[in-house]
Structure formats: structure tokens, C-alpha cells
PDB file of C-alpha atoms and ligand atoms in Angstrom:
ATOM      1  CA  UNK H   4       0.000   0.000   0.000  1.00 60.00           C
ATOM      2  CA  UNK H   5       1.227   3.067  -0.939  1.00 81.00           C
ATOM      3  CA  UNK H   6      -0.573   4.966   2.459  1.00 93.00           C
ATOM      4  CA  UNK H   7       0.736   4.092   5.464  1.00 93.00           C
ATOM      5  CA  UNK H   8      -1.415   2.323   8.323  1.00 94.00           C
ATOM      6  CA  UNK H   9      -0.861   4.421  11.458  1.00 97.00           C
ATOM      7  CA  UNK H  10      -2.151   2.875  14.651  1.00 98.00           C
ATOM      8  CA  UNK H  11      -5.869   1.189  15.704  1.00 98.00           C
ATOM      9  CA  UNK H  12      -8.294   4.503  16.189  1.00 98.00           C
ATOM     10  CA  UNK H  13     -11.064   2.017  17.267  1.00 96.00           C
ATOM     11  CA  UNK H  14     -12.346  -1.308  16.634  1.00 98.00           C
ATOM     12  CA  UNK H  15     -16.325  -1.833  16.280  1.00 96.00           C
ATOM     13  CA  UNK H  16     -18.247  -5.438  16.093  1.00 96.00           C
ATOM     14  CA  UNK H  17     -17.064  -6.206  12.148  1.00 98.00           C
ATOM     15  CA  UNK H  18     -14.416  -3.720  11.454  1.00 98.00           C
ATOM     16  CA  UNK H  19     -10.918  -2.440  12.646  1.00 98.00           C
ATOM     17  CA  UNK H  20     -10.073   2.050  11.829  1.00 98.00           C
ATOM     18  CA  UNK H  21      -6.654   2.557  11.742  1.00 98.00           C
ATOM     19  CA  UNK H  22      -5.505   5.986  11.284  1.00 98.00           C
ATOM     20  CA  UNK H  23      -3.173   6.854   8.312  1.00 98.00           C
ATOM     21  CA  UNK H  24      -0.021   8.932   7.101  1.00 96.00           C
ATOM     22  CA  UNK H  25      -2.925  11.421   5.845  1.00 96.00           C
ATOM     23  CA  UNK H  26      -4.535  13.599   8.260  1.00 95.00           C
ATOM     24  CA  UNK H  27      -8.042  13.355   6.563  1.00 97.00           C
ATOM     25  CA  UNK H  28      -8.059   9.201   5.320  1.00 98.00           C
ATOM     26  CA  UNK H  29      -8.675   6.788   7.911  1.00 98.00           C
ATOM     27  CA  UNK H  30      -8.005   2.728   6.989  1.00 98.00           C
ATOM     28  CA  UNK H  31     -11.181   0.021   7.605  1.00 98.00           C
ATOM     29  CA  UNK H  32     -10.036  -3.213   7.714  1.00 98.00           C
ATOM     30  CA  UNK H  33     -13.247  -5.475   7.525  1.00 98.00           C
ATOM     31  CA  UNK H  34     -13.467  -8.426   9.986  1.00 98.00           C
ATOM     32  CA  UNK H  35     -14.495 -12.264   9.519  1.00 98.00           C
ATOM     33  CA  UNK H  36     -16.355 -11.746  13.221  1.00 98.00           C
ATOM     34  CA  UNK H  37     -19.919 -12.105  12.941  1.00 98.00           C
ATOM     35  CA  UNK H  38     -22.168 -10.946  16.044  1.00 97.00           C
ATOM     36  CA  UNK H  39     -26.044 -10.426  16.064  1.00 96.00           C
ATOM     37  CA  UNK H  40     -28.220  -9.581  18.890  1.00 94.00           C
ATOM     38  CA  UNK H  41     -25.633  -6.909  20.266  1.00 92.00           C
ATOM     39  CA  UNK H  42     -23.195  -9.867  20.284  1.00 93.00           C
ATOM     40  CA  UNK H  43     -24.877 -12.446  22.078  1.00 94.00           C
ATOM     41  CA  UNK H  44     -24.538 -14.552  19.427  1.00 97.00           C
ATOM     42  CA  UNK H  45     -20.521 -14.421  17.984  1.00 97.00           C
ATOM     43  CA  UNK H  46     -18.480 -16.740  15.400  1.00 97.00           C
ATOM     44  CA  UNK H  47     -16.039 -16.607  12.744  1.00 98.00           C
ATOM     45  CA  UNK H  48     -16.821 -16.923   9.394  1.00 98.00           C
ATOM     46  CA  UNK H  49     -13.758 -17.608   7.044  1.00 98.00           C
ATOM     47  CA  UNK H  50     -14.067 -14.720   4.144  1.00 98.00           C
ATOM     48  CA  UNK H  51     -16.627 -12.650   5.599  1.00 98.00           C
ATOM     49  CA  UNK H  52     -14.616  -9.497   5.754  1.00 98.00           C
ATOM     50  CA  UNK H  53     -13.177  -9.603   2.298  1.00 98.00           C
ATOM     51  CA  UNK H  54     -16.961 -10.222   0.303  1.00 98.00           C
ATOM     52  CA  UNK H  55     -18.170  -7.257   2.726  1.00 98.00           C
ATOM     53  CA  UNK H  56     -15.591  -5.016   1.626  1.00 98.00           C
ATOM     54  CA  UNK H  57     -16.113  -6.065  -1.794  1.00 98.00           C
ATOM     55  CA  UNK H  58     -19.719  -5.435  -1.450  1.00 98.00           C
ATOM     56  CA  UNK H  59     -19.664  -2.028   0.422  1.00 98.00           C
ATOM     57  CA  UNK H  60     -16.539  -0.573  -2.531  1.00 98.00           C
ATOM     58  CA  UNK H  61     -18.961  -1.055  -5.332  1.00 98.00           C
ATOM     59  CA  UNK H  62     -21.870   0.470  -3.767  1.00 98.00           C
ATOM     60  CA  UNK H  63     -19.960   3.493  -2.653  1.00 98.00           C
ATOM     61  CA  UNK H  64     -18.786   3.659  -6.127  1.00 98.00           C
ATOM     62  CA  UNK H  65     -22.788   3.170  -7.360  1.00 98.00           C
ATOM     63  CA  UNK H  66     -24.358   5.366  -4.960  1.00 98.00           C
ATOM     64  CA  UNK H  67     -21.145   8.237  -5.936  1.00 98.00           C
ATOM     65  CA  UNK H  68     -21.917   7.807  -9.511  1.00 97.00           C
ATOM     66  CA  UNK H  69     -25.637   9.206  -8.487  1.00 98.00           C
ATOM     67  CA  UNK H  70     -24.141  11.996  -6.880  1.00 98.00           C
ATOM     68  CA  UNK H  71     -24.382  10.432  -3.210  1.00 98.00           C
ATOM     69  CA  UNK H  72     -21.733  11.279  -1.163  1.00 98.00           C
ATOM     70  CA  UNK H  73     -19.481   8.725   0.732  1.00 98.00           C
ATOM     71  CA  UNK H  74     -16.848   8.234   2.588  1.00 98.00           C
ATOM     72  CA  UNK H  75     -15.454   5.654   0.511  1.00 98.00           C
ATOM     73  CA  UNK H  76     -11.635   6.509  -1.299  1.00 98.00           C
ATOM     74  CA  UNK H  77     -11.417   3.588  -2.715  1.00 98.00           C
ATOM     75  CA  UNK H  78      -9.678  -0.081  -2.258  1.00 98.00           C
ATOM     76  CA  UNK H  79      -6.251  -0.674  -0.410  1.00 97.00           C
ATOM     77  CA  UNK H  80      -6.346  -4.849  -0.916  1.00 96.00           C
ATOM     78  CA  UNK H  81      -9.225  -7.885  -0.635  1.00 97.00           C
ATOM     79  CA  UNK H  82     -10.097  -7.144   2.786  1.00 98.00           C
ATOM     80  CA  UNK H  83      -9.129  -3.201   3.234  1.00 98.00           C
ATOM     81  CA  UNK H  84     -10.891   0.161   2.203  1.00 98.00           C
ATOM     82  CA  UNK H  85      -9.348   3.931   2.479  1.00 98.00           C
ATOM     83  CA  UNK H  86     -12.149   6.341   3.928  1.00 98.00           C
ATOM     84  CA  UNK H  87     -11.962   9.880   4.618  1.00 98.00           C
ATOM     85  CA  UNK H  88     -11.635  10.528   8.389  1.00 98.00           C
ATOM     86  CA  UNK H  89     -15.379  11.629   9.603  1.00 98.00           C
ATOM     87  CA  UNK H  90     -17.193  11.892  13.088  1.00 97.00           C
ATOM     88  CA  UNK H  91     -20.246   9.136  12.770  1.00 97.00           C
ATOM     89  CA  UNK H  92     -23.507  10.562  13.886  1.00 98.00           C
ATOM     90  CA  UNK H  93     -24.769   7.773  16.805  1.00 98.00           C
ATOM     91  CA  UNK H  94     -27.547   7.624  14.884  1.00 98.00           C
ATOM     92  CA  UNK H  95     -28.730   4.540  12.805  1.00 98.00           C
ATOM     93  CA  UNK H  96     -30.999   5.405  10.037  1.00 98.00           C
ATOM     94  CA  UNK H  97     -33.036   2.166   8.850  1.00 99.00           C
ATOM     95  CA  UNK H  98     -35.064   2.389   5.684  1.00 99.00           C
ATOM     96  CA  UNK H  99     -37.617  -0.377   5.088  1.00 99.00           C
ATOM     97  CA  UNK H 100     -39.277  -1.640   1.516  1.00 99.00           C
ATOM     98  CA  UNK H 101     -40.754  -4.214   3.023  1.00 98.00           C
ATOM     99  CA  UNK H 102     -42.331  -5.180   6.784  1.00 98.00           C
ATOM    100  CA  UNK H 103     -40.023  -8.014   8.948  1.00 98.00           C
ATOM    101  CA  UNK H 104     -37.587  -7.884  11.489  1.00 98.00           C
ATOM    102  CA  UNK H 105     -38.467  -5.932  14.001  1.00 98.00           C
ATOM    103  CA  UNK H 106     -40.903  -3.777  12.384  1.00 98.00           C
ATOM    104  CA  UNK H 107     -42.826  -7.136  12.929  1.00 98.00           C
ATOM    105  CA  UNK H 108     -41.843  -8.111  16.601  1.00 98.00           C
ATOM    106  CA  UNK H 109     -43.116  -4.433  17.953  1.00 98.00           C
ATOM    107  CA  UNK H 110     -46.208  -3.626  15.898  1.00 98.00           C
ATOM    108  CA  UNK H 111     -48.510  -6.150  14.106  1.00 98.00           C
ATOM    109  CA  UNK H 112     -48.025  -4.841  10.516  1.00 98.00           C
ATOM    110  CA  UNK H 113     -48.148  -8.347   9.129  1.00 98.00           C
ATOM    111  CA  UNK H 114     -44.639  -9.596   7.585  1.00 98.00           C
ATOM    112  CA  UNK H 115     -44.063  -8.761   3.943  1.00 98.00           C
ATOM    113  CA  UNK H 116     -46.140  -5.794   3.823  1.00 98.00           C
ATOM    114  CA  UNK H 117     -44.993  -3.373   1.502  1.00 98.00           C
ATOM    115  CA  UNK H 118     -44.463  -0.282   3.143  1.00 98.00           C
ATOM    116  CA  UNK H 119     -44.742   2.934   0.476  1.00 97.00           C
ATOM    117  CA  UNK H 120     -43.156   5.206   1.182  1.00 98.00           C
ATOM    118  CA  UNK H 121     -40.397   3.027   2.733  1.00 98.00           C
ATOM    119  CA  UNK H 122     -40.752   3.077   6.427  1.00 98.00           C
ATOM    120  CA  UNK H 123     -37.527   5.275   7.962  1.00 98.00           C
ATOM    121  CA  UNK H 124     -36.798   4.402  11.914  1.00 98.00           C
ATOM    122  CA  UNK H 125     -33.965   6.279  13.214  1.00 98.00           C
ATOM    123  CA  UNK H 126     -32.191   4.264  16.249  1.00 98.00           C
ATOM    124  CA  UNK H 127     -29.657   5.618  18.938  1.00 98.00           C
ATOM    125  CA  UNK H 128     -26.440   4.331  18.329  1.00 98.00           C
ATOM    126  CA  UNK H 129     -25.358   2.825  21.656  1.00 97.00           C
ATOM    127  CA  UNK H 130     -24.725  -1.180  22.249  1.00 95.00           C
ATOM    128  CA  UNK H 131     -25.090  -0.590  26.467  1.00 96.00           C
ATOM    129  CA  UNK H 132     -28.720   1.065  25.386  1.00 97.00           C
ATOM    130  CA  UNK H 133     -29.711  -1.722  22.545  1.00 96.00           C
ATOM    131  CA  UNK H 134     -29.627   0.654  20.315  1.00 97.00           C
ATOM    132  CA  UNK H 135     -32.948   2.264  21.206  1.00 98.00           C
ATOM    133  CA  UNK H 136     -35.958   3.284  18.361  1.00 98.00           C
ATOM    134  CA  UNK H 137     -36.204   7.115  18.955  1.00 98.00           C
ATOM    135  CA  UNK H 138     -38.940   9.541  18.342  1.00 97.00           C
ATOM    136  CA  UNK H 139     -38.701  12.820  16.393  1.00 95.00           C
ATOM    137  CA  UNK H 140     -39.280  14.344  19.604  1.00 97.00           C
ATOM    138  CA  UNK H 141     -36.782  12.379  21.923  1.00 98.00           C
ATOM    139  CA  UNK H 142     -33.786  12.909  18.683  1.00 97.00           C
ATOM    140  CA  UNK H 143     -34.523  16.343  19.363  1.00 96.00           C
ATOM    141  CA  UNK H 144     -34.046  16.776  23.118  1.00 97.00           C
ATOM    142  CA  UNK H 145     -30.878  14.534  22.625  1.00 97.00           C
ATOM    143  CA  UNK H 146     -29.594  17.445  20.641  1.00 96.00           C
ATOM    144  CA  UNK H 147     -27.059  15.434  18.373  1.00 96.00           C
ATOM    145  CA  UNK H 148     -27.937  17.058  15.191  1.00 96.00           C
ATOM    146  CA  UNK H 149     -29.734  20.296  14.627  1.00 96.00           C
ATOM    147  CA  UNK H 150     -33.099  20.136  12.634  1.00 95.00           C
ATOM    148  CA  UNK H 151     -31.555  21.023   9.101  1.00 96.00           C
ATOM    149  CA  UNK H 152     -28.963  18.214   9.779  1.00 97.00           C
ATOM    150  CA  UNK H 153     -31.996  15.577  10.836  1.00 97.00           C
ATOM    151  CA  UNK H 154     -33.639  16.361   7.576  1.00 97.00           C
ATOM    152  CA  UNK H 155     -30.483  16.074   5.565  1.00 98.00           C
ATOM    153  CA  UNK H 156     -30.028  12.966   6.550  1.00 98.00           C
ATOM    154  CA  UNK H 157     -33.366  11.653   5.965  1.00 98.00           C
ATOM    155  CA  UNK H 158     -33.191  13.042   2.471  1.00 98.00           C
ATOM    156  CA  UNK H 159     -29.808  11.388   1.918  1.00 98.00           C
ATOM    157  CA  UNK H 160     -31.013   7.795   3.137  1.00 98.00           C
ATOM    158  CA  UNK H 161     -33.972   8.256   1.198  1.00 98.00           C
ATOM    159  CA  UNK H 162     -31.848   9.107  -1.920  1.00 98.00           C
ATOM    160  CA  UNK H 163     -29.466   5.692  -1.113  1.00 99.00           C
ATOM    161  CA  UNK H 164     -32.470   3.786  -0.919  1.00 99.00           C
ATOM    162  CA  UNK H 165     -34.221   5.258  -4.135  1.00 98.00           C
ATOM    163  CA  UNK H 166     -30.702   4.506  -5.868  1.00 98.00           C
ATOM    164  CA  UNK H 167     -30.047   0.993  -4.465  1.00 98.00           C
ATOM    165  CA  UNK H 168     -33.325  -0.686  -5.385  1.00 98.00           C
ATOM    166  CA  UNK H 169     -33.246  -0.437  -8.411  1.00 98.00           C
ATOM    167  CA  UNK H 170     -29.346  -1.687  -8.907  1.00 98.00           C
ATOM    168  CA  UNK H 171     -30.512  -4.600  -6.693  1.00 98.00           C
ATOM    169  CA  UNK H 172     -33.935  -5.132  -8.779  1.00 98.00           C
ATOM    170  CA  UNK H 173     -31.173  -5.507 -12.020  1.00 98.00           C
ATOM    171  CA  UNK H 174     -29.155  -7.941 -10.255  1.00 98.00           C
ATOM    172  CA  UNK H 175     -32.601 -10.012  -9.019  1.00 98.00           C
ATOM    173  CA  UNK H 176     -32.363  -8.980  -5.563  1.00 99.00           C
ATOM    174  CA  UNK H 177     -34.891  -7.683  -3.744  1.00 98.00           C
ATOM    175  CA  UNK H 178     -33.755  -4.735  -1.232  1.00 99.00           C
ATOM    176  CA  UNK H 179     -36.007  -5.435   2.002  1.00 99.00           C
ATOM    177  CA  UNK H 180     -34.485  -2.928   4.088  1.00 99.00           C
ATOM    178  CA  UNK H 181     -30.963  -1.751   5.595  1.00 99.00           C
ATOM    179  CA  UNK H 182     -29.165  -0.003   8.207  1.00 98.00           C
ATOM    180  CA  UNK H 183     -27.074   3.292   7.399  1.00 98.00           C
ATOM    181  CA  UNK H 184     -24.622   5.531   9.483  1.00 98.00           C
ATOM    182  CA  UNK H 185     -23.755   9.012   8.687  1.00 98.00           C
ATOM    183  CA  UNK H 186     -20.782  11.320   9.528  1.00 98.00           C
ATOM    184  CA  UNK H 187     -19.300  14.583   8.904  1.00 98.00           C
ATOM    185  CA  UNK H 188     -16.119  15.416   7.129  1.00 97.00           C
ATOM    186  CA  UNK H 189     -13.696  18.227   8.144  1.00 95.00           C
ATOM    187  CA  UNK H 190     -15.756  19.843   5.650  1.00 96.00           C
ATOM    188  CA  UNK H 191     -18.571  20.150   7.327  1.00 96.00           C
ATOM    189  CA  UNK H 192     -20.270  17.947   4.652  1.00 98.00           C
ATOM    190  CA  UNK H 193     -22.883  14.725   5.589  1.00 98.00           C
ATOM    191  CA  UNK H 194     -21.514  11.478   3.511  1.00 98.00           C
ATOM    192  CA  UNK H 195     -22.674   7.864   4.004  1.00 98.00           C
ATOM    193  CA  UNK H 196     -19.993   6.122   6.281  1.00 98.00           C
ATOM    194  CA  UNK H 197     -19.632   2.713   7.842  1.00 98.00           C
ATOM    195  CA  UNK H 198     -20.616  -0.556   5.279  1.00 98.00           C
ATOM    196  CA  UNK H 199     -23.188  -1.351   3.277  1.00 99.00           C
ATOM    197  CA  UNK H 200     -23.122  -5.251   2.682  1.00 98.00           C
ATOM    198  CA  UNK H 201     -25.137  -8.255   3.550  1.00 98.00           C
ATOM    199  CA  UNK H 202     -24.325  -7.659   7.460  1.00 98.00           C
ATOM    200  CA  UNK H 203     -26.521  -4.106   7.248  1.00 98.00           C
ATOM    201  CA  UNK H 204     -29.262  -5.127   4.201  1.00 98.00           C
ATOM    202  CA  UNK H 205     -31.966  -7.405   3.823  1.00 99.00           C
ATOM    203  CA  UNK H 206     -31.594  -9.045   0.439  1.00 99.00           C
ATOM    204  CA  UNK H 207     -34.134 -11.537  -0.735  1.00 99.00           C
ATOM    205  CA  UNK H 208     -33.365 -13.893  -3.978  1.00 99.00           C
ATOM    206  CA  UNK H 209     -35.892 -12.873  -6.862  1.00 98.00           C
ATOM    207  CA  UNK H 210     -34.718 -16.461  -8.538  1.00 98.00           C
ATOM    208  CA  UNK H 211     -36.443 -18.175  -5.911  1.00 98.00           C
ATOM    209  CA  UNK H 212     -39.886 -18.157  -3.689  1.00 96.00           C
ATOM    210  CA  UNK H 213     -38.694 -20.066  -0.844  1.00 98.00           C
ATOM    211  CA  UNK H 214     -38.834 -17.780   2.478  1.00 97.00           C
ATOM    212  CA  UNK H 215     -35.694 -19.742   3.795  1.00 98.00           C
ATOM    213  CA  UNK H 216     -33.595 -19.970   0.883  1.00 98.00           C
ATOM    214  CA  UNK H 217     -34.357 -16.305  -1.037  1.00 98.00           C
ATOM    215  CA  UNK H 218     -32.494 -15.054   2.443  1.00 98.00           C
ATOM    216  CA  UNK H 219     -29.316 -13.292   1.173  1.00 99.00           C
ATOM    217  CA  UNK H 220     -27.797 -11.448   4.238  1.00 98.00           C
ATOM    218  CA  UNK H 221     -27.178 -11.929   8.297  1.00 98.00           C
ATOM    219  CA  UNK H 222     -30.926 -13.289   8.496  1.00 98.00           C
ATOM    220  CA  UNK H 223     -29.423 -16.139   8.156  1.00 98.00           C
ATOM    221  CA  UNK H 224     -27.078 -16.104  10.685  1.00 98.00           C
ATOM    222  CA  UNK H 225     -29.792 -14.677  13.398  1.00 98.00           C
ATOM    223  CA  UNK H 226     -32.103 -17.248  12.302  1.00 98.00           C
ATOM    224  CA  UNK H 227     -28.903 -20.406  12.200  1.00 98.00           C
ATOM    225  CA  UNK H 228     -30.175 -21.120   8.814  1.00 98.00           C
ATOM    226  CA  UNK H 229     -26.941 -21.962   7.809  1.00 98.00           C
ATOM    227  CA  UNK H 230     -25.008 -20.757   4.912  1.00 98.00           C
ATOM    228  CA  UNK H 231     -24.453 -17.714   5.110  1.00 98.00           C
ATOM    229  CA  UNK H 232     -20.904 -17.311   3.528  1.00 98.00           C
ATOM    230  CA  UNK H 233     -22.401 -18.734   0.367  1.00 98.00           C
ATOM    231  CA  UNK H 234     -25.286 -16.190   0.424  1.00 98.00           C
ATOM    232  CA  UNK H 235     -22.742 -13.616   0.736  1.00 99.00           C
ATOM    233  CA  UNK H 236     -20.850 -15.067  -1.980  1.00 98.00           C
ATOM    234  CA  UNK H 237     -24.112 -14.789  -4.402  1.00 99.00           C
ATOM    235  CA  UNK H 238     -24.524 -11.261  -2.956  1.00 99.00           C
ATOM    236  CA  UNK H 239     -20.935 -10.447  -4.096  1.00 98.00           C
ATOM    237  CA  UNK H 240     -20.760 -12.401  -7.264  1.00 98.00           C
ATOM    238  CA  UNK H 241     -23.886 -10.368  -8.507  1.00 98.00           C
ATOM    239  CA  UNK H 242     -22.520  -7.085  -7.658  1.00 98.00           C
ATOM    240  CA  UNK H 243     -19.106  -7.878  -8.787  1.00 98.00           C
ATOM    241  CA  UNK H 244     -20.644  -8.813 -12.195  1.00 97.00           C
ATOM    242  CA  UNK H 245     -22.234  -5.049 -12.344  1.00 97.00           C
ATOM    243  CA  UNK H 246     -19.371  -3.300 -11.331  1.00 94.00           C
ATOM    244  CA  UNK H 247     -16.469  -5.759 -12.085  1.00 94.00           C
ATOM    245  CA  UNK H 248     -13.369  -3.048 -11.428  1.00 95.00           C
ATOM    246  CA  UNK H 249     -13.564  -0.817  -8.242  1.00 96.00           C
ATOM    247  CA  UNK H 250     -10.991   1.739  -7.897  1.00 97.00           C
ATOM    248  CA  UNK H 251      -7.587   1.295  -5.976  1.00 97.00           C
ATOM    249  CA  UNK H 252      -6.491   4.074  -3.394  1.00 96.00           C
ATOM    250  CA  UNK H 253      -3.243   5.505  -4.283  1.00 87.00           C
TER     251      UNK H 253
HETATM  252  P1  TMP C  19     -34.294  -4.784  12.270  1.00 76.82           P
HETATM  253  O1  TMP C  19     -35.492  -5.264  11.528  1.00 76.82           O
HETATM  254  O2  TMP C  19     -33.684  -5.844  13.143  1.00 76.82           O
HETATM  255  O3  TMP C  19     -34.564  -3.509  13.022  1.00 76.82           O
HETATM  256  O4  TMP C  19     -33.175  -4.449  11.176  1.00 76.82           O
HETATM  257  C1  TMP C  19     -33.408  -3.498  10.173  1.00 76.82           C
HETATM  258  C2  TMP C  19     -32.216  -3.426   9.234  1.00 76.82           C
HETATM  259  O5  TMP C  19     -31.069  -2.923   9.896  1.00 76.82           O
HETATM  260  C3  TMP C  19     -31.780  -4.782   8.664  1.00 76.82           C
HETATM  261  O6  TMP C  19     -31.412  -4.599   7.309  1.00 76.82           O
HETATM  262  C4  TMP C  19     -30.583  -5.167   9.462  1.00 76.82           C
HETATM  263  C5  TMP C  19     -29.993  -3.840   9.840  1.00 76.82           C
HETATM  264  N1  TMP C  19     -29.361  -3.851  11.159  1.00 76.82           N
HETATM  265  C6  TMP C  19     -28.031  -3.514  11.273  1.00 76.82           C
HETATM  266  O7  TMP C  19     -27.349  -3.239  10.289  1.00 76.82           O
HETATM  267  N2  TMP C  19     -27.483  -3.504  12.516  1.00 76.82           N
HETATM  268  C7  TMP C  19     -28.196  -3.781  13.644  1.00 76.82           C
HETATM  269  O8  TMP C  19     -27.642  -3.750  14.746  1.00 76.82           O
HETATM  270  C8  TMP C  19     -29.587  -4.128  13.488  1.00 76.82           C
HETATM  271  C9  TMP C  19     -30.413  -4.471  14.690  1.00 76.82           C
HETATM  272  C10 TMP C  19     -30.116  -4.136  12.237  1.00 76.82           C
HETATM  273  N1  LIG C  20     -25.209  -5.588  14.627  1.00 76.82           N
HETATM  274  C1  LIG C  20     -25.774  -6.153  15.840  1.00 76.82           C
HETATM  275  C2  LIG C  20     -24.781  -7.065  16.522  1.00 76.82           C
HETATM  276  O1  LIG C  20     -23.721  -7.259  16.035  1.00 76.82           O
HETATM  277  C3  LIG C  20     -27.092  -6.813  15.644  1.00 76.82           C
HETATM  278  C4  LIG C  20     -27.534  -7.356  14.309  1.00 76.82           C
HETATM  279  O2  LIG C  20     -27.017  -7.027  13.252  1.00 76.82           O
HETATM  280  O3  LIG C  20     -28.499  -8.141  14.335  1.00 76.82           O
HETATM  281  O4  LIG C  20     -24.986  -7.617  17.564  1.00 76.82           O
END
């Protein structure tokens, strides 16, 4: 690598942020750890972190190409990505398509209702809280992002959803719903940070009707269904095919 790891700035559930020789480019390495339910449940699975970093370059690259900002730089090797340094809002912004999860354990919409406009939950970012469901009016007494800002981001998850259906639609895939965090650059500016992979979407198989097997992402690791590194694989494979040559970060 031409850019030079600096040391461990913090390491979360999936990933590793080293800092870098550049002031404003932090280094994720993605991990083969898998956790759900606030890591309760934990294992290893051999090639995660490389088809997840795979996944997330090429739809940094898609969602940039329709004028979406990211943090994404661009690819250091299989398993490593160069992103700008940004603060991450604590805020989890979840954009539904379609009613499961736990839309479905908390209200009785009935699974596989599809919700138009897609449903947006915003969650508090905080494993020792569960990562509470807030309300407009609780996200504004926590004071972590003015009004404008809240907005913003709404419109920008709205606009990743609104561009990743489709690209998923092309490649058969069916984009149920996913999980997004945002952060500011030294800029100033809001850009989609963190992953976007089969760890923080809901991907269901348009090839097949089968409830079990059309599951594409960490479903079906929650729900011990088994593989999941091959589901990833098809998740990756698919993408790859659309955008076969992601940029390297010189
Ligand atoms: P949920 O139905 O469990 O609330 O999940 C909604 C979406 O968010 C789903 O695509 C999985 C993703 N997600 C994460 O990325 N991280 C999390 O910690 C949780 C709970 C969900
Ligand atoms: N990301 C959470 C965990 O690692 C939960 C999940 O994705 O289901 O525990």
C-alpha cells in the first residue's frame, strides 16, 4: 500500500479504523467476526470481511456515480478500504421496503407488507442502550444534530435507498431494508460512512420463492439457517458482475 497504516483509532463489532499517514483518510479493515443480537450470538466466518468489503466498494462507487456522497476513497487490498476521516452521527438510520424484522416483533403490521413510502426508523447508536428506536421528539431533546442536519439525513437515506433498489432489482435482488450511518467530514459535509453489505441489508433472492432460501444477508445467521458465507458469496458475485473493477487508493 502506498498509504501508510498508522495505529488502531477504534475497533467496532465487524471492522478495525486505523488511522493513516494522511490527516483526513482513515483505513477500515473489515473483519471475519460475525455478532447479532448486540453480540450475544458471535463466530467466525472464514471470508466474511473480504466479500463485505467487496460489497460495500462497489456500492460506494454506485451510490457516488448518483451523486451520493461517501466516505469511501477507494480499495487498499481484498479485505481493506481507504475512507476519509469523519465523526459518525450515533444515529442509525433504517429504511424499510418491506415489513419483517423488528418492524414485525413491535407492531402487528403483518410480515411482507410493503411499506410505500419506505418506512424510515432512526435508532440511537449505543450497544449498552440496545440501540434504542427514537422519536422525532426524543432525537430532538438529545440534541445530536440540529433540525436542518436531521432532515439532511433523511433526504440522503432516502436518496441511497431510491438509488439501491433499483441496482438490486437488475441484479434479481430484492432490497427489504438496511441499516445506514452518517458522519461529517472536516468539511462540514454529511456522507454515508460505515458498510453497506449483507451484514446491514436485507436481500431476498428474486430467482427463488422459498422464504428460507431467497435469504441473502445476516438473516441467516440470526435465524442459524446456515449458509451464510455462500449467500454472501451470491450477494458479491452479482454485484461484482455489475461493477467488475472498483478503484484502488493511491
Ligand atoms: P431490524 O429489523 O432488526 O430492526 O433491522 C433493520 C435493518 O437494519 C436490517 O437490514 C438489518 C440492519 N441492522 C443492522 O445493520 N445492525 C443492527 O444492529 C440491526 C439491529 C439491524
Ligand atoms: N449488529 C448487531 C450485533 O452485532 C445486531 C444485528 O445485526 O443483528 O450484535
Amino acid at each position: 500500500m502506498s498509504v501508510i497504516p498508522g495505529p488502531l483509532l477504534y475497533e467496532g463489532k465487524a471492522k478495525r479504523v486505523f488511522a493513516s499517514d494522511r490527516e483526513d483518510v482513515v483505513l477500515v479493515e473489515f473483519k471475519n467476526d460475525a455478532t447479532a443480537f448486540n453480540a450475544l450470538k458471535r463466530e467466525q466466518l472464514e471470508d466474511k470481511g473480504r466479500l463485505n468489503c467487496q460489497i460495500s466498494a462497489r456500492l460506494f462507487e454506485l451510490l457516488e456515480r448518483e451523486g451520493i456522497p461517501t466516505h469511501y476513497l477507494g480499495l487498499l487490498d481484498e479485505t481493506w478500504m481507504a475512507v476519509q476521516r469523519v465523526e459518525v452521527i450515533p444515529l442509525e438510520v433504517v429504511l424499510r421496503n418491506v415489513a419483517t424484522g423488528s418492524l414485525c416483533k413491535q407492531t402487528p403490521i403483518p410480515a411482507g407488507t410493503s411499506l410505500e413510502p419506505a418506512l424510515l426508523d432512526v435508532y440511537y447508536k449505543d450497544d449498552s442502550l440496545g440501540d434504542p428506536l427514537l422519536t422525532e421528539a426524543r432525537l430532538e431533546l438529545l440534541q445530536l444534530v440540529t433540525r436542518e442536519r436531521h432532515r439532511e439525513m433523511e433526504t440522503l437515506a432516502r436518496r441511497v435507498n431510491a438509488a439501491l433498489i433499483p441496482f438490486f432489482q437488475g441484479l434479481e435482488l430484492q432490497l427489504v431494508d438496511f441499516k445506514l450511518e452518517l458522519g461529517c467530514n472536516g468539511q462540514g459535509e454529511l456522507l454515508v460512512a460505515d458498510e453497506i453489505s449483507p451484514d446491514t441489508c436485507r436481500l431476498w433472492d428474486l430467482r427463488t420463492q422459498d422464504p428460507q432460501a431467497r435469504i441473502l444477508d445476516k438473516d441467516r445467521f440470526r435465524q442459524d439457517l446456515g449458509g451464510v458465507i455462500e449467500a454472501y458469496g451470491e450477494v458479491c458475485k452479482r454485484v461484482q458482475g455489475a461493477c467488475p473493477n472498483p478503484r484502488n487508493y493511491r
